[in-house]
Amino acid sequence: MRDVKAEIRAALEDALKKLGVEPPGQIPVELAPKDKPGDYGTPLPFQLARVLRKPPPEIARALAEALEPPPGVREAIPVGGFLNFAYDPGYLAAAASTPPEPFPKKPGKIAVEHTSVNPNKELHIGHLRNVALGDAVARILAYAGYEVEVENYIDDTGRQAAESLFAIERYREAPKEGEKYDHYAGRLYVRLHAELAEEGKR
């Protein structure tokens, strides 16, 4: 992964060497203020002002002329005594749309089970959340080099399914007009359990 700040620092160090100036240790590079041009900036000209006995704006202009911008940097912009750097939007768009190489394969297999809804009840927004999270986790692990097996277990057997079928047979009630089948089955399932709970109190 690219270190943008490190690349800008390296370009500044090269520019200083061209100007015959010794780099002053670690060169600070930070995000530029939102109300100023550019994406990153450095106060390096202020650091050099006392040593070079020149005003920071003049040093910023000299650095901008001597600097060879790193890949993706469109230009170096003197802003008062600061030197800012503007990235090329086209370069960033191309970099973002280029799929990175996946990590080397890792041993073992990881099983990711997600969603696994209850077929006796209606789906809701929480299930959609689980789909998104589970799929994202599986894709991230696969990209990281793991062999991933995704499991989405729809339990249409066992006690819950039997109780749902029993409720439909017991009440012999047709779905309401426009009622989805999962809503219909879930409603009768809940009704059955409400009656069982009531009988248990007697």
Short mmCIF file of C-alpha atoms in Angstrom, two decimals:
data_model
loop_
_atom_site.label_atom_id
_atom_site.label_comp_id
_atom_site.label_asym_id
_atom_site.label_seq_id
_atom_site.Cartn_x
_atom_site.Cartn_y
_atom_site.Cartn_z
CA MET A 1 0.00 0.00 0.00
CA ARG A 2 1.33 3.44 -0.94
CA ASP A 3 2.42 5.87 1.76
CA VAL A 4 1.49 9.24 0.25
CA LYS A 5 3.18 11.28 2.95
CA ALA A 6 6.42 9.31 2.63
CA GLU A 7 6.45 9.86 -1.14
CA ILE A 8 5.96 13.61 -0.70
CA ARG A 9 8.73 13.73 1.93
CA ALA A 10 11.09 11.90 -0.44
CA ALA A 11 10.27 14.35 -3.24
CA LEU A 12 10.93 17.28 -0.90
CA GLU A 13 14.27 15.81 0.18
CA ASP A 14 15.30 15.46 -3.47
CA ALA A 15 14.26 19.06 -4.14
CA LEU A 16 16.32 20.27 -1.17
CA LYS A 17 19.37 18.40 -2.46
CA LYS A 18 18.94 20.11 -5.84
CA LEU A 19 18.94 23.44 -4.01
CA GLY A 20 21.99 22.45 -1.99
CA VAL A 21 20.10 22.41 1.31
CA GLU A 22 20.41 19.70 3.95
CA PRO A 23 16.99 18.20 4.87
CA PRO A 24 16.07 19.14 8.47
CA GLY A 25 15.31 15.66 9.83
CA GLN A 26 11.71 14.48 9.58
CA ILE A 27 9.77 16.71 7.19
CA PRO A 28 6.19 17.30 8.41
CA VAL A 29 3.47 16.52 5.84
CA GLU A 30 -0.19 16.80 6.81
CA LEU A 31 -3.60 17.14 5.19
CA ALA A 32 -4.14 20.64 3.83
CA PRO A 33 -6.89 22.76 5.43
CA LYS A 34 -10.20 22.49 3.58
CA ASP A 35 -10.21 26.21 2.76
CA LYS A 36 -6.77 26.02 1.09
CA PRO A 37 -5.79 24.60 -2.32
CA GLY A 38 -4.32 21.12 -2.51
CA ASP A 39 -4.72 17.89 -0.59
CA TYR A 40 -1.53 17.75 1.50
CA GLY A 41 0.79 20.46 2.75
CA THR A 42 4.04 21.11 4.58
CA PRO A 43 5.31 24.03 6.69
CA LEU A 44 8.88 23.16 5.65
CA PRO A 45 9.59 26.70 4.29
CA PHE A 46 9.05 28.10 7.79
CA GLN A 47 11.55 25.59 9.20
CA LEU A 48 14.15 26.64 6.63
CA ALA A 49 13.58 30.40 6.89
CA ARG A 50 16.01 30.96 9.76
CA VAL A 51 18.71 28.75 8.25
CA LEU A 52 18.45 30.16 4.72
CA ARG A 53 17.72 33.71 5.88
CA LYS A 54 14.93 34.00 3.36
CA PRO A 55 11.18 34.60 3.74
CA PRO A 56 9.05 31.41 3.76
CA PRO A 57 7.03 32.37 0.62
CA GLU A 58 10.25 32.67 -1.38
CA ILE A 59 11.45 29.28 -0.13
CA ALA A 60 8.07 27.73 -0.96
CA ARG A 61 8.32 28.99 -4.55
CA ALA A 62 11.88 27.70 -4.92
CA LEU A 63 10.88 24.28 -3.61
CA ALA A 64 7.90 24.12 -5.99
CA GLU A 65 10.18 24.82 -8.96
CA ALA A 66 12.82 22.27 -7.91
CA LEU A 67 10.41 19.53 -6.88
CA GLU A 68 9.70 16.49 -9.05
CA PRO A 69 6.12 15.56 -8.04
CA PRO A 70 5.63 11.90 -7.05
CA PRO A 71 3.16 9.78 -9.06
CA GLY A 72 -0.37 11.11 -8.82
CA VAL A 73 0.58 14.59 -7.60
CA ARG A 74 -0.60 17.12 -10.17
CA GLU A 75 1.31 20.11 -8.84
CA ALA A 76 3.05 21.71 -5.89
CA ILE A 77 1.31 24.95 -4.86
CA PRO A 78 3.00 27.67 -2.79
CA VAL A 79 0.42 29.00 -0.33
CA GLY A 80 2.03 31.83 1.58
CA GLY A 81 4.85 30.18 3.50
CA PHE A 82 3.40 26.69 3.06
CA LEU A 83 3.84 24.31 0.16
CA ASN A 84 0.74 22.30 -0.71
CA PHE A 85 0.30 19.36 -3.05
CA ALA A 86 -2.72 18.69 -5.26
CA TYR A 87 -3.49 15.17 -6.38
CA ASP A 88 -4.65 14.39 -9.91
CA PRO A 89 -8.31 13.21 -9.68
CA GLY A 90 -7.88 11.08 -12.81
CA TYR A 91 -4.93 9.27 -11.28
CA LEU A 92 -6.86 8.60 -8.07
CA ALA A 93 -9.89 7.33 -10.03
CA ALA A 94 -7.70 4.96 -12.06
CA ALA A 95 -5.96 3.70 -8.92
CA ALA A 96 -9.28 3.14 -7.14
CA SER A 97 -10.76 1.23 -10.10
CA THR A 98 -7.75 -1.09 -10.47
CA PRO A 99 -8.31 -4.24 -8.38
CA PRO A 100 -5.33 -4.86 -6.09
CA GLU A 101 -3.59 -8.20 -6.09
CA PRO A 102 -4.92 -10.54 -3.37
CA PHE A 103 -2.68 -11.66 -0.53
CA PRO A 104 -0.79 -14.98 -0.77
CA LYS A 105 -2.78 -18.10 0.02
CA LYS A 106 -2.89 -19.15 3.66
CA PRO A 107 -3.31 -22.70 5.00
CA GLY A 108 -6.60 -23.98 6.37
CA LYS A 109 -10.22 -23.23 5.66
CA ILE A 110 -12.60 -20.78 7.34
CA ALA A 111 -16.35 -21.39 7.44
CA VAL A 112 -18.51 -18.26 7.56
CA GLU A 113 -22.15 -18.89 8.42
CA HIS A 114 -24.46 -15.94 8.13
CA THR A 115 -28.11 -14.97 7.76
CA SER A 116 -29.54 -18.51 8.27
CA VAL A 117 -33.08 -17.21 8.59
CA ASN A 118 -35.93 -18.99 10.33
CA PRO A 119 -38.22 -20.09 7.46
CA ASN A 120 -41.22 -20.00 9.81
CA LYS A 121 -41.08 -16.23 10.19
CA GLU A 122 -41.03 -13.28 7.83
CA LEU A 123 -37.79 -11.66 6.73
CA HIS A 124 -36.96 -8.18 8.04
CA ILE A 125 -34.31 -5.48 7.69
CA GLY A 126 -32.12 -7.17 10.30
CA HIS A 127 -31.70 -10.15 7.98
CA LEU A 128 -30.53 -7.81 5.21
CA ARG A 129 -27.94 -6.40 7.61
CA ASN A 130 -26.69 -9.92 8.33
CA VAL A 131 -26.47 -10.68 4.61
CA ALA A 132 -24.32 -7.58 4.01
CA LEU A 133 -22.06 -8.16 7.01
CA GLY A 134 -21.65 -11.89 6.41
CA ASP A 135 -20.88 -11.47 2.72
CA ALA A 136 -18.39 -8.67 3.48
CA VAL A 137 -16.56 -10.79 6.07
CA ALA A 138 -16.36 -13.73 3.66
CA ARG A 139 -14.99 -11.56 0.84
CA ILE A 140 -12.42 -9.88 3.10
CA LEU A 141 -11.15 -13.24 4.37
CA ALA A 142 -10.97 -14.61 0.82
CA TYR A 143 -9.01 -11.55 -0.31
CA ALA A 144 -6.68 -12.00 2.66
CA GLY A 145 -5.73 -15.41 1.27
CA TYR A 146 -7.97 -17.80 3.18
CA GLU A 147 -10.08 -20.55 1.65
CA VAL A 148 -13.59 -19.58 2.67
CA GLU A 149 -16.73 -21.68 2.72
CA VAL A 150 -19.93 -19.67 3.08
CA GLU A 151 -22.87 -21.41 4.72
CA ASN A 152 -26.43 -20.13 4.84
CA TYR A 153 -28.43 -22.79 6.64
CA ILE A 154 -32.17 -22.67 5.98
CA ASP A 155 -33.61 -24.94 8.65
CA ASP A 156 -36.78 -26.25 7.01
CA THR A 157 -36.68 -29.45 9.05
CA GLY A 158 -37.04 -30.25 12.71
CA ARG A 159 -39.40 -29.03 15.39
CA GLN A 160 -40.03 -25.50 14.14
CA ALA A 161 -41.01 -26.66 10.67
CA ALA A 162 -43.22 -29.38 12.16
CA GLU A 163 -44.93 -26.86 14.44
CA SER A 164 -45.51 -24.50 11.52
CA LEU A 165 -47.11 -27.28 9.45
CA PHE A 166 -49.13 -28.39 12.48
CA ALA A 167 -50.46 -24.84 12.96
CA ILE A 168 -51.53 -24.60 9.32
CA GLU A 169 -53.28 -27.96 9.58
CA ARG A 170 -54.84 -27.15 12.97
CA TYR A 171 -56.37 -23.78 12.12
CA ARG A 172 -57.15 -24.47 8.44
CA GLU A 173 -57.15 -20.75 7.91
CA ALA A 174 -56.52 -19.37 4.44
CA PRO A 175 -54.01 -16.52 4.05
CA LYS A 176 -55.50 -13.05 4.22
CA GLU A 177 -55.84 -11.12 0.98
CA GLY A 178 -52.39 -9.94 -0.11
CA GLU A 179 -50.66 -11.70 2.79
CA LYS A 180 -47.26 -13.16 1.97
CA TYR A 181 -46.84 -16.84 2.69
CA ASP A 182 -44.00 -16.36 5.18
CA HIS A 183 -46.13 -13.79 7.04
CA TYR A 184 -49.05 -16.23 6.98
CA ALA A 185 -47.01 -19.18 8.28
CA GLY A 186 -45.33 -17.00 10.90
CA ARG A 187 -48.65 -15.63 12.13
CA LEU A 188 -50.10 -19.10 12.66
CA TYR A 189 -46.85 -20.28 14.25
CA VAL A 190 -47.01 -17.41 16.76
CA ARG A 191 -50.72 -18.09 17.38
CA LEU A 192 -50.00 -21.74 18.14
CA HIS A 193 -47.30 -20.87 20.67
CA ALA A 194 -49.50 -18.25 22.29
CA GLU A 195 -52.20 -20.89 22.82
CA LEU A 196 -49.68 -23.40 24.16
CA ALA A 197 -48.37 -20.82 26.61
CA GLU A 198 -51.91 -20.02 27.74
CA GLU A 199 -52.71 -23.70 28.25
CA GLY A 200 -49.53 -24.09 30.26
CA LYS A 201 -50.83 -21.52 32.79
CA ARG A 202 -53.97 -23.53 33.49
#
